[in-house]
Short mmCIF file of C-alpha atoms and ligand atoms in Angstrom, two decimals:
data_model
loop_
_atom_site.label_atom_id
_atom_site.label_comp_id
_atom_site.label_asym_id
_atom_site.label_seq_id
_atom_site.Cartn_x
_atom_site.Cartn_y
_atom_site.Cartn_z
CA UNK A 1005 7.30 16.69 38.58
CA UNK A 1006 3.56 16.24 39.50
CA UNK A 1007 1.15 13.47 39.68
CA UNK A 1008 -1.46 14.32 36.96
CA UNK A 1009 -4.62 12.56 35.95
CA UNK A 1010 -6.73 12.60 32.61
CA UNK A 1011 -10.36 11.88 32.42
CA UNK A 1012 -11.28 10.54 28.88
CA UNK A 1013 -8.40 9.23 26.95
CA UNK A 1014 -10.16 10.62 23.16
CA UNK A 1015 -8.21 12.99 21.28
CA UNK A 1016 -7.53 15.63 23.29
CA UNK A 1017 -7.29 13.69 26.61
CA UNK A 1018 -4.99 11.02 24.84
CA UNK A 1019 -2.78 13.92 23.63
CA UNK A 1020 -2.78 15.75 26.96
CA UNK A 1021 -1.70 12.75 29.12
CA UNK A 1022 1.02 11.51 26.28
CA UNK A 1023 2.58 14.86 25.93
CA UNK A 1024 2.67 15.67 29.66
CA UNK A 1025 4.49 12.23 30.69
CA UNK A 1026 7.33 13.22 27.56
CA UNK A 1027 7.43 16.86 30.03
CA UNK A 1028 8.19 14.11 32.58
CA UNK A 1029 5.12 14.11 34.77
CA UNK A 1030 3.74 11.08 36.16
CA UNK A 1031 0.39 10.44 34.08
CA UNK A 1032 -2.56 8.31 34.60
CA UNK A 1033 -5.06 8.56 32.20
CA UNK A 1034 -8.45 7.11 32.67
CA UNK A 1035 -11.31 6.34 30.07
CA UNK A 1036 -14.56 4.39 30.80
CA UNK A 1037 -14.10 2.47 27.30
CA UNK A 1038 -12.42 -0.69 29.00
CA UNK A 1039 -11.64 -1.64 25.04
CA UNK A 1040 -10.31 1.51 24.33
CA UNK A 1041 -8.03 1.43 27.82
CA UNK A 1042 -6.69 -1.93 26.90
CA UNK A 1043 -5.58 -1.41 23.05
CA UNK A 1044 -3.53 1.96 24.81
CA UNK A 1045 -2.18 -0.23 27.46
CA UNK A 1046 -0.80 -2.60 24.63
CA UNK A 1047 0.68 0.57 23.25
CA UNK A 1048 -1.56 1.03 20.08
CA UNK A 1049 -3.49 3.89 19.53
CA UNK A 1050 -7.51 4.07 18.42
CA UNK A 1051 -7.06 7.12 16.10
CA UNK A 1052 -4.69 8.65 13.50
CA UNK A 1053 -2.89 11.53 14.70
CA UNK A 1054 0.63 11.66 13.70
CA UNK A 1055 3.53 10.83 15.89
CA UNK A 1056 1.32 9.88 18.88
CA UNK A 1057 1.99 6.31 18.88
CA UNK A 1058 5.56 6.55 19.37
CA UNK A 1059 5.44 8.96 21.87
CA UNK A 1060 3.05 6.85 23.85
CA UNK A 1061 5.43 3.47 23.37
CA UNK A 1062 8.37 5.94 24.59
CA UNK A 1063 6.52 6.99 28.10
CA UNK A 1064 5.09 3.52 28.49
CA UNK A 1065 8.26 2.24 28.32
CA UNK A 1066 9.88 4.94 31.22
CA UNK A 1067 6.86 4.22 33.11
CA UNK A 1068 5.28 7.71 33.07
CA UNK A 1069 2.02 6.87 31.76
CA UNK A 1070 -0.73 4.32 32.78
CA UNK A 1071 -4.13 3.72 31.69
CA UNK A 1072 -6.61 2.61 33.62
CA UNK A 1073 -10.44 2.45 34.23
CA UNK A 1074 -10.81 2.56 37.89
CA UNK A 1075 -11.40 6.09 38.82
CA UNK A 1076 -9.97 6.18 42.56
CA UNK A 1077 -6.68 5.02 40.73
CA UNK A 1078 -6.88 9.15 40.67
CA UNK A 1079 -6.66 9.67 44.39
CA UNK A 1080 -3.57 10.50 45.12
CA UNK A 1081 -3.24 12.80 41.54
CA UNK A 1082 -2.38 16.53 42.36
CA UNK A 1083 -3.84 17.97 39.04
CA UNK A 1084 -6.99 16.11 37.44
CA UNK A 1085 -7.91 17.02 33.78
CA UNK A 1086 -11.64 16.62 32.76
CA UNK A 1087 -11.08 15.72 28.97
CA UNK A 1088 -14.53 14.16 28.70
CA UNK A 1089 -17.49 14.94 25.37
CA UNK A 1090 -19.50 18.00 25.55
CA UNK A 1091 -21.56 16.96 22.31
CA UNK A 1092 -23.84 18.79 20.89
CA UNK A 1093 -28.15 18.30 22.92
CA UNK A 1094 -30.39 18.60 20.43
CA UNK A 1095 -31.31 22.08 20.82
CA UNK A 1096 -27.60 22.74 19.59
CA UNK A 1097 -26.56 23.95 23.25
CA UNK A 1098 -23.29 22.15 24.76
CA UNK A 1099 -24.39 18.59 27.05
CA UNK A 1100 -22.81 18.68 30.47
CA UNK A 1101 -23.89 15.53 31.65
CA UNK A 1102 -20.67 13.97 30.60
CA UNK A 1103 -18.43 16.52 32.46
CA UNK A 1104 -20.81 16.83 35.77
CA UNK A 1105 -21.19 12.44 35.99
CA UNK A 1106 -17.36 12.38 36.13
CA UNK A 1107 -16.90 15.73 38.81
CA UNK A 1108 -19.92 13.54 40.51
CA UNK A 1109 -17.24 9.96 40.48
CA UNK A 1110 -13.67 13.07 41.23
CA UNK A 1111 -15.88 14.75 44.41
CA UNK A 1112 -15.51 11.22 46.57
CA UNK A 1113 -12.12 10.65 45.57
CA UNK A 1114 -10.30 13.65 44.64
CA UNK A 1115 -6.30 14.12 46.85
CA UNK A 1116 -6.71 17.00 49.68
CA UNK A 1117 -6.36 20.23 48.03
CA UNK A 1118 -6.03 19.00 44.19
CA UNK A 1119 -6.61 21.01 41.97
CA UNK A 1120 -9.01 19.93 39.08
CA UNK A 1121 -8.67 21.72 35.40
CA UNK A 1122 -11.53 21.52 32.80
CA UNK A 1123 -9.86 20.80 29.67
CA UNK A 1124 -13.07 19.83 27.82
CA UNK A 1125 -15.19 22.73 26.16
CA UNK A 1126 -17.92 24.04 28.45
CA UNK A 1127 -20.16 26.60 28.29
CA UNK A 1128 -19.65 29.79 29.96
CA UNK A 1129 -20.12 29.73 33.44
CA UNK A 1130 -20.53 25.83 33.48
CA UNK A 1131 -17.19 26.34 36.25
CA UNK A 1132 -20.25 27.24 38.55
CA UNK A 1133 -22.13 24.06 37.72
CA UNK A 1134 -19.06 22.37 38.21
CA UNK A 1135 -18.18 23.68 41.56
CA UNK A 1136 -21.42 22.75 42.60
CA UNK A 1137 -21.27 19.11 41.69
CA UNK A 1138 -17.70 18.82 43.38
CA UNK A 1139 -18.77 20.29 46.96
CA UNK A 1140 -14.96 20.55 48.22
CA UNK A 1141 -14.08 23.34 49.47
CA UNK A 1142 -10.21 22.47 49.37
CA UNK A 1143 -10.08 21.67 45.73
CA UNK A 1144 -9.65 24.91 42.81
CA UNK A 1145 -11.03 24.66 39.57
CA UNK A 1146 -8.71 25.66 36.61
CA UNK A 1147 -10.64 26.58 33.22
CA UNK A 1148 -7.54 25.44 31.02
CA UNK A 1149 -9.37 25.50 27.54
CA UNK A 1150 -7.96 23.47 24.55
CA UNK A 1151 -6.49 24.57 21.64
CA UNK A 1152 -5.06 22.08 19.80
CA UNK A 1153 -5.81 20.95 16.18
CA UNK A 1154 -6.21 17.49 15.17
CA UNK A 1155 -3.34 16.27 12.87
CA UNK A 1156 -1.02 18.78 14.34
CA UNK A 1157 -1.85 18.01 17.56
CA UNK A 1158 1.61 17.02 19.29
CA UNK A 1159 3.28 20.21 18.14
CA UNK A 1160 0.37 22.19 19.00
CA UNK A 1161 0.27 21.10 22.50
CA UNK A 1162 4.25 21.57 22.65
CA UNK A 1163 3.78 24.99 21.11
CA UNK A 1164 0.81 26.69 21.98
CA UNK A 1165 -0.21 29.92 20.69
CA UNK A 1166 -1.09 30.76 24.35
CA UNK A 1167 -1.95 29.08 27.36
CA UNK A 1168 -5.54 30.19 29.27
CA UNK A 1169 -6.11 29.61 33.16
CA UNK A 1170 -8.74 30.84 34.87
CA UNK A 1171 -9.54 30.57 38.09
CA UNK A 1172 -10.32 32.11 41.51
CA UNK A 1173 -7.44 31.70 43.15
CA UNK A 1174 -4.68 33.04 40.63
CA UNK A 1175 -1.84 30.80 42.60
CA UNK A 1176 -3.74 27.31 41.23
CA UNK A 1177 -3.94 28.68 37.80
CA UNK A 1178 -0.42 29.45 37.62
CA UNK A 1179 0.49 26.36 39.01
CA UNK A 1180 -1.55 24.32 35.96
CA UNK A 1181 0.05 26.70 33.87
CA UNK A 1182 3.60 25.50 34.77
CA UNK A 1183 2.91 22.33 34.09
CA UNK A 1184 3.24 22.94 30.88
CA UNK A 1185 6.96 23.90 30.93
CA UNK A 1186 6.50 26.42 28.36
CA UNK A 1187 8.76 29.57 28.46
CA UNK A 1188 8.01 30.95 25.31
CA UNK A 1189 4.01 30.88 25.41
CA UNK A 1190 1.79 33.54 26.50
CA UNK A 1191 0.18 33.00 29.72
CA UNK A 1192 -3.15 34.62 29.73
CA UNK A 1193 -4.65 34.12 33.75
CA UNK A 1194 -8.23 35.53 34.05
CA UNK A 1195 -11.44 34.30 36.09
CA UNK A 1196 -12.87 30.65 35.08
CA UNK A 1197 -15.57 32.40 33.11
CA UNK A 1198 -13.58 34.58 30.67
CA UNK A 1199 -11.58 31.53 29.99
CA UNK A 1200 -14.29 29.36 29.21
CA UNK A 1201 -15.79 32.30 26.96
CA UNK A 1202 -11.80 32.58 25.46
CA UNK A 1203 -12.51 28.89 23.50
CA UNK A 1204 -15.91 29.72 22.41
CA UNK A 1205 -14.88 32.91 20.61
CA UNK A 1206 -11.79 31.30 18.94
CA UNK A 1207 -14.11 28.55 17.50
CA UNK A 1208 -16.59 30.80 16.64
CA UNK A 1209 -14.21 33.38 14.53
CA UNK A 1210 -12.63 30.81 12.73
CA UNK A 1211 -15.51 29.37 11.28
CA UNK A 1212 -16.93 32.84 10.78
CA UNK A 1213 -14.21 33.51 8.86
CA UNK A 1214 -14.05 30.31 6.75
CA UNK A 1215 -17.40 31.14 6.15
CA UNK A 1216 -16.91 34.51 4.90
CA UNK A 1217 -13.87 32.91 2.67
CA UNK A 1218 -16.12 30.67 1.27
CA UNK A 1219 -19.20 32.84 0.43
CA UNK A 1220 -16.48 35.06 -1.47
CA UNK A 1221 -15.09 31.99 -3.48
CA UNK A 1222 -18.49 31.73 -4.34
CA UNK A 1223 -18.88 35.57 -5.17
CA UNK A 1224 -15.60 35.14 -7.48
CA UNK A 1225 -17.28 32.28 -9.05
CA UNK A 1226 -19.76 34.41 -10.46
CA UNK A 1227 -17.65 37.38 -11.29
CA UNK A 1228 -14.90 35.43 -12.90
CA UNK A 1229 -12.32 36.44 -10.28
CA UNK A 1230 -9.73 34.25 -8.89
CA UNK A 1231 -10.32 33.83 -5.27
CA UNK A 1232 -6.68 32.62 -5.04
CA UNK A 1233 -5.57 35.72 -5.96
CA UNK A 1234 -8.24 37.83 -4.08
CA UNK A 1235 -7.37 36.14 -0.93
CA UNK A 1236 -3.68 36.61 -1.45
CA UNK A 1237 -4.52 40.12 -1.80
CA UNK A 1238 -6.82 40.37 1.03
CA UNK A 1239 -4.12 38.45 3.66
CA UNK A 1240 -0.89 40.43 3.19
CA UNK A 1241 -2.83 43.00 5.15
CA UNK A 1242 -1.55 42.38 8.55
CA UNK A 1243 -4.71 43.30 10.59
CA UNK A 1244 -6.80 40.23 8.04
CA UNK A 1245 -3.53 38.24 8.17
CA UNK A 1246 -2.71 34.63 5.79
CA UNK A 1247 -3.80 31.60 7.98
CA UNK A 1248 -7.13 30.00 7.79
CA UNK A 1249 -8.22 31.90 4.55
CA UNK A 1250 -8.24 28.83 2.24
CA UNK A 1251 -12.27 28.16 0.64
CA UNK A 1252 -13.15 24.42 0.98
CA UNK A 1253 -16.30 22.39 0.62
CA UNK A 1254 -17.89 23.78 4.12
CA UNK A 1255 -16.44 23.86 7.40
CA UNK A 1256 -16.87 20.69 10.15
CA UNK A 1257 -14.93 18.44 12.73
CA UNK A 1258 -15.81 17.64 15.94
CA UNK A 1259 -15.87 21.13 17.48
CA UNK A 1260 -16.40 24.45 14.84
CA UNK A 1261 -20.16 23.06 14.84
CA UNK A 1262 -21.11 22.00 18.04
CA UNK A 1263 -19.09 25.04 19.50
CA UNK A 1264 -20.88 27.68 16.97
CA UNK A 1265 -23.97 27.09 17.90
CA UNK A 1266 -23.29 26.27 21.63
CA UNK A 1267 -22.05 30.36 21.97
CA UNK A 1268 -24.88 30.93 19.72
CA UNK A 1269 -27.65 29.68 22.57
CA UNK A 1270 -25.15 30.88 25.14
CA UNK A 1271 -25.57 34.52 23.32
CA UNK A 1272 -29.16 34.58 22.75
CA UNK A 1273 -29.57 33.45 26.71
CA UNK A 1274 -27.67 36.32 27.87
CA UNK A 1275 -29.42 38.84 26.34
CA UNK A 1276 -26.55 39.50 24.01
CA UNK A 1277 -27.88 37.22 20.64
CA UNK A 1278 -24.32 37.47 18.08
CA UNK A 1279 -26.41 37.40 14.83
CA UNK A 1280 -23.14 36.33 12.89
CA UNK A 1281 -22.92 33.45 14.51
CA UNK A 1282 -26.48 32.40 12.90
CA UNK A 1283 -25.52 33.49 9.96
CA UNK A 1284 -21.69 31.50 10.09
CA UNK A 1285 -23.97 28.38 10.12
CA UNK A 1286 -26.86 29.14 7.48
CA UNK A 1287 -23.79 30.13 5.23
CA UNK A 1288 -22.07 27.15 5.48
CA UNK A 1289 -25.60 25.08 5.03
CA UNK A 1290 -25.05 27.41 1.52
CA UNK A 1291 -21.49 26.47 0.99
CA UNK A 1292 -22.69 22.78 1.10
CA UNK A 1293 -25.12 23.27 -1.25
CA UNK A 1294 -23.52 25.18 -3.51
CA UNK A 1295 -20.83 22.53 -3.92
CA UNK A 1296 -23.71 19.91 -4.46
CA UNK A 1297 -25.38 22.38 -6.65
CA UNK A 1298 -22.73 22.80 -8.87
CA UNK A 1299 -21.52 19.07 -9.59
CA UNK A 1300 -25.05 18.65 -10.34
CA UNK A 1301 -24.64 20.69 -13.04
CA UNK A 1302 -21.34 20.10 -14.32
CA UNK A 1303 -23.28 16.37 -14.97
CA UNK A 1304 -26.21 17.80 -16.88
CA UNK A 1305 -28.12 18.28 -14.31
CA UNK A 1306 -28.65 14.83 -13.66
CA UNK A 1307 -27.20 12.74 -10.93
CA UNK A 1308 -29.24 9.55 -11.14
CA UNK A 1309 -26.96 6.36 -10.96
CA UNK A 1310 -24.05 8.60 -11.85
CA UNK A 1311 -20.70 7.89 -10.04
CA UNK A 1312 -19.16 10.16 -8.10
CA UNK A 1313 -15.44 9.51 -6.85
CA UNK A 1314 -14.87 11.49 -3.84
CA UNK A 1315 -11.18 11.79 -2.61
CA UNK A 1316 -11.42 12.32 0.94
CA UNK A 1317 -13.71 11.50 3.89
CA UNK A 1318 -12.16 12.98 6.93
CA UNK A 1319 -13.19 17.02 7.71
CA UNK A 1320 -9.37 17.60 7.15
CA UNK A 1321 -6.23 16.67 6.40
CA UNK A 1322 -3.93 14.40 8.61
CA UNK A 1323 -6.62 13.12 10.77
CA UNK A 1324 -9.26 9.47 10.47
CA UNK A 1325 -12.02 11.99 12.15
CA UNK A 1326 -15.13 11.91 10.25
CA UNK A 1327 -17.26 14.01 12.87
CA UNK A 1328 -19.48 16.67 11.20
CA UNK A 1329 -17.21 16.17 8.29
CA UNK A 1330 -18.61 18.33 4.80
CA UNK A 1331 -16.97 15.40 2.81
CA UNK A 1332 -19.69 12.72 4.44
CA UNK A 1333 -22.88 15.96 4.08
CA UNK A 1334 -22.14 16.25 0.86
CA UNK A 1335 -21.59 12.64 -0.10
CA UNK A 1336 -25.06 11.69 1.73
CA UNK A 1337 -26.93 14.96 -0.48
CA UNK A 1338 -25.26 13.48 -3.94
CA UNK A 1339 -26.93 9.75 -3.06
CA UNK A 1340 -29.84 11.53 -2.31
CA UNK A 1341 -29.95 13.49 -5.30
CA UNK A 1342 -29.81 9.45 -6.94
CA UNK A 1343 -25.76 9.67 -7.21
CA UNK A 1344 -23.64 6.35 -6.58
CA UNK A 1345 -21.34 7.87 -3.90
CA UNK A 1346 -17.79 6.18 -4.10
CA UNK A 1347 -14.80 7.74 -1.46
CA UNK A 1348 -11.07 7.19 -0.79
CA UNK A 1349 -9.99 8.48 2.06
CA UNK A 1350 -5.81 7.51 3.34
CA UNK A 1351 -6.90 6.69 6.65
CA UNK A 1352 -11.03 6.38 6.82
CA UNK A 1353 -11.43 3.01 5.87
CA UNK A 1354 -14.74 2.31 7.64
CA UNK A 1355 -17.67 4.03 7.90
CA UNK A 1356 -21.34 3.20 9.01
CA UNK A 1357 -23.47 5.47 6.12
CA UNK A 1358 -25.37 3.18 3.43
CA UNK A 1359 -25.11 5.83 1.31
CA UNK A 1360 -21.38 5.69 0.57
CA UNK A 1361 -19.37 2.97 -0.54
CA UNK A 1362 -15.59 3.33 0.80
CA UNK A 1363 -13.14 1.97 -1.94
CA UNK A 1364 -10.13 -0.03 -0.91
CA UNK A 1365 -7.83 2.19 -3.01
CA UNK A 1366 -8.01 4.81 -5.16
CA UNK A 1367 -8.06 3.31 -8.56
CA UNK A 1368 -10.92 1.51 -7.08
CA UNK A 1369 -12.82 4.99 -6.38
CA UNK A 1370 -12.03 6.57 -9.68
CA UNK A 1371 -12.81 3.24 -12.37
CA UNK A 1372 -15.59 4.35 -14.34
CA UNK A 1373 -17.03 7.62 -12.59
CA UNK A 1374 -18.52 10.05 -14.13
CA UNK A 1375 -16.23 12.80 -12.11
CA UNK A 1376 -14.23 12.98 -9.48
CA UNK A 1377 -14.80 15.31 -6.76
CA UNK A 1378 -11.76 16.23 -4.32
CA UNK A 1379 -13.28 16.90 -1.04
CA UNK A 1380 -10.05 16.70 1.59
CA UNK A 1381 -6.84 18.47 1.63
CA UNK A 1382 -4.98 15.05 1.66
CA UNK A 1383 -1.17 15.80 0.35
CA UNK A 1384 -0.76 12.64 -1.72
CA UNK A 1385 -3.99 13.87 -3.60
CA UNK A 1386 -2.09 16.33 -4.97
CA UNK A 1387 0.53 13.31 -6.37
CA UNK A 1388 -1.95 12.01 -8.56
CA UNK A 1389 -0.97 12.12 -12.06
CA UNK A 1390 -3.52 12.81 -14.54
CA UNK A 1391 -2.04 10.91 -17.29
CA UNK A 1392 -2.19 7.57 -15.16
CA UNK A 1393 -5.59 7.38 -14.23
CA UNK A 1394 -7.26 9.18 -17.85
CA UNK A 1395 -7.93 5.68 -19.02
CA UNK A 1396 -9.29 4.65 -16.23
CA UNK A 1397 -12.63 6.78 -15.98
CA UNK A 1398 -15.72 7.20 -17.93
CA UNK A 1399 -15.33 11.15 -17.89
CA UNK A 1400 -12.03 13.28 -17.78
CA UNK A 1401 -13.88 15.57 -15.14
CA UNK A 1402 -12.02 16.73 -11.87
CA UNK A 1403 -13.55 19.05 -9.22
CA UNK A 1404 -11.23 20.30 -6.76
CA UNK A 1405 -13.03 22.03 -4.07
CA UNK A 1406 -10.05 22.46 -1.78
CA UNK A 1407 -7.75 24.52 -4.70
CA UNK A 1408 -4.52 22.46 -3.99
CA UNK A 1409 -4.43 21.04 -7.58
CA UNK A 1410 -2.51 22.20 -10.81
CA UNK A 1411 -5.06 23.20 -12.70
CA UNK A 1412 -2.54 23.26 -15.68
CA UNK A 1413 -1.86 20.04 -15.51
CA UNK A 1414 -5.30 18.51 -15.32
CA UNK A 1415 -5.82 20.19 -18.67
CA UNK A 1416 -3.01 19.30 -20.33
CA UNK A 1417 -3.76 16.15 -19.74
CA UNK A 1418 -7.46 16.97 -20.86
CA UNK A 1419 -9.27 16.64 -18.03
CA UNK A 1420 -12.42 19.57 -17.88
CA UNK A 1421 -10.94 21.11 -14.53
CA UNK A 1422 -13.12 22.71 -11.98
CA UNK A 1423 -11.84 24.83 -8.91
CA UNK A 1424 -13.48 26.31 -6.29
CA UNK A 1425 -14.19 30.27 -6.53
CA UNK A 1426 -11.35 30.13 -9.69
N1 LIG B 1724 -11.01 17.05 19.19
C1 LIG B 1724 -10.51 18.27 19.18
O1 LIG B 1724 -9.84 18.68 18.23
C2 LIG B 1724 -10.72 19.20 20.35
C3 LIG B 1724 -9.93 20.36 20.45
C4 LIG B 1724 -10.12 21.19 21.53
C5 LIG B 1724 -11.10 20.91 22.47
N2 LIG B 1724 -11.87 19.80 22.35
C6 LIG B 1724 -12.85 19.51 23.39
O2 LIG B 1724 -12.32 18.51 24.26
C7 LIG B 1724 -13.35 17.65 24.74
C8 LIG B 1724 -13.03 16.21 24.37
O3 LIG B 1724 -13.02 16.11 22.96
P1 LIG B 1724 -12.38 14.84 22.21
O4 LIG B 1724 -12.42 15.17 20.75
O5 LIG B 1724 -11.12 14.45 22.84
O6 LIG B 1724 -13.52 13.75 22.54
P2 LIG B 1724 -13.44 12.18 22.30
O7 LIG B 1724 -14.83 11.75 22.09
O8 LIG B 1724 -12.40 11.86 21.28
O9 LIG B 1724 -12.92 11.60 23.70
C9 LIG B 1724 -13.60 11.67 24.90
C10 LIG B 1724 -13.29 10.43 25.72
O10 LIG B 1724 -13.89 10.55 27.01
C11 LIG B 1724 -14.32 9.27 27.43
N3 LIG B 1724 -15.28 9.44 28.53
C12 LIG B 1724 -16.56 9.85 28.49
N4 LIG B 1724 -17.06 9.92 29.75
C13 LIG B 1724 -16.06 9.57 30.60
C14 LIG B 1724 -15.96 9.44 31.99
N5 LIG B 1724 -16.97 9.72 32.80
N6 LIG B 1724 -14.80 9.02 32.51
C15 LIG B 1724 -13.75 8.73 31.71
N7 LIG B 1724 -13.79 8.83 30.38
C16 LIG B 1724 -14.93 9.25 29.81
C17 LIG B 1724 -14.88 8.66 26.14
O11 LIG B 1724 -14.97 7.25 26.25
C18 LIG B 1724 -13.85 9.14 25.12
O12 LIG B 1724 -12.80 8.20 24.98
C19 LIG B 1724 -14.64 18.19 24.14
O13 LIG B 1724 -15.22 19.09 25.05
C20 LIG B 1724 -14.17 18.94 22.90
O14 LIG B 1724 -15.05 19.95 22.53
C21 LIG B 1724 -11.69 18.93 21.31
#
């Protein structure tokens, strides 16, 4: 078993340090939110992410995982996993400073001949940077990019598609590589800048492709073909493949955006510009629109003191995070438009934005709107029965821009049913 510590207990660092004390490590995960350190050492966690809570209570309880805000509690770790923010500066390239202030605090304190893994995104070649900041010669650095996907995150972490180590000295990155106990998972070992690079072109294909999905949902709009069908067509072939073709009402989150456009700069510095990753971005500003566009018109063109019930906040399913969600752009371009914005969300049930009023519960959202406009892939949406809330609204008007509703159904029950790309 090793001694491993986590700096920045958010999602992914919280994840990391629970899931590697249930592999049996010793963990001690560090955060400089002293509010945030206490509510984990009471054994409650600050976001949704299923499961997570338990499994934290479980390795509290054995003792293999500590929190704490004191970062030479780290000194005698033998792995140290940077799991700090690399928002978004406002050119759009990646912010180090967040990464290279906590190497700075890791350089003083750091065991003989640790080895220190970036978890956190970074830009390519930041490893450099990195090394730099640390000055010890004795200590490796492991690029260890993170996959996982909020909402699925335990099981992601437990069964990773692959697991990516770079690093100089091939030895360390095997060793981080272990810990992760995993017999079944690829283990892809290359230099610290090809891994780094690795998580930058995953993020940056999957929201090229979402936005490809969604500009054809819009194509099949106007053609009167059934992008449900077109896209069940278009995935059975093998080398396109099923997952992550669904149209929605634009792609967000806390990473496809900030993560386009960092390999976006990265591209254009190196000589190399990827001119689809401008236009993944411009397309989704359409998508956006398009979905604004379009309830606009299914009220007459008119928004002004309409309400709108919006189910769903988050930027997906199974998670509170609201970060660069398309449910919060578009509900901030309907108020502008003059819309009153109303949104029920299962687990966003505050939210700093003036321009949208969060309803305690759904009936709440839905009494008297003009239509309602499903914006997240929330299961229990799909549970709504259309009979129970008709009398409840001033328009039998449904929008689903996520396709996951019976469209059959609505109508029967004489709702005017919209889909997206259908
Ligand atoms: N959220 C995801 O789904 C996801 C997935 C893969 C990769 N990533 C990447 O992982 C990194 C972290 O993302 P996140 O979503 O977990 O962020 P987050 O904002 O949820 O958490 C980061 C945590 O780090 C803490 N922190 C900041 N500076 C610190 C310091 N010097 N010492 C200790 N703690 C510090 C913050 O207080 C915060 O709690 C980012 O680079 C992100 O791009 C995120």
């Amino acid at each position: 078993m090793a001694k491993i510590g986590v700096v920045g207990a958010g999602y992914v660092g919280l994840t990391s340090a629970v899931c590697f004390a249930e592999l049996g490590h010793d963990v001690i995960a560090l955060d400089v939110d002293a509010k945030k350190i206490t509510q984990l050492q009471n054994g409650s966690i600050p976001i949704y992410e299923p499961g997570l809570e338990d499994l934290l209570n479980k390795n509290i309880q054995n003792k293999k995982i500590y929190f704490e805000i004191e970062v030479s509690k780290l000194n005698d770790c033998d792995y140290v996993f940077l799991c700090v923010p690399t928002p978004q500066d406002t050119d759009g390239a990646a912010d180090l400073s967040y990464v290279l202030k906590a190497v700075r605090t890791l350089s003083k304190i750091l065991k003989k001949n640790s080895i220190l893994v970036t978890k956190s995104t970074v830009p390519v070649n930041s490893w450099k940077s990195i090394e730099l900041t640390l000055n010890r010669v004795d200590v490796d650095i492991v690029s260890n990019p993170e996959f996982l996907r909020e909402g699925s995150a335990i099981s992601d972490f437990f069964n990773p598609d692959r697991i990516v180590v770079g690093c100089k000295n091939i030895d360390s990155a095997i060793k981080v590589a272990k810990l992760y106990k995993n017999e079944l998972a690829e283990v892809i070992s290359t230099d610290n800048t090809s891994a780094e690079l690795i998580k930058y072109a995953s993020n940056s294909f999957l929201a090229l492709k979402l936005s490809f999905v969604n500009e054809l949902a819009a194509l099949c709009e106007n053609v009167q073909a059934n992008v449900i069908d077109v896209l069940k067509g278009f995935g059975k072939d093998q080398r396109i493949g099923e997952h992550f073709i669904s149209p929605g009402p634009g792609w967000g989150g806390s990473c496809f955006p900030k993560d386009v456009k960092a390999l976006n700069i990265i591209s254009e510095q190196n000589l190399s510009a990827m001119s689809l990753l401008s236009a993944t971005i411009e397309s989704n500003q359409k998508t956006l629109k398009r979905i604004v566009d379009k309830i606009e018109r299914i009220l007459d063109n008119n928004l002004v003191e309409k309400k709108i019930a919006l189910l769903g906040l988050a930027f997906k399913a199974n998670t509170d995070d609201v970060r660069e969600s398309p449910a919060i752009a578009i509900a901030e371009r309907l108020s502008d438009r003059g819309a009153k914005v109303c949104a029920f969300d299962p687990k966003v049930k505050t939210l700093v934005n003036e321009k949208i009023i969060i309803a305690k519960d759904l009936d709440e959202c839905i009494s008297d709107s003009e239509i309602i406009v499903l914006l997240t892939e929330w299961p229990e949406f799909k549970d709504i029965n259309p009979e129970t809330i008709s009398n409840k609204l001033k328009n039998k008007v449904i929008f689903d821009t996520r396709n996951i509703l019976i469209k059959d159904l609505w109508e029967k029950s004489g709702f005017l049913f919209f889909g997206n790309g259908r």
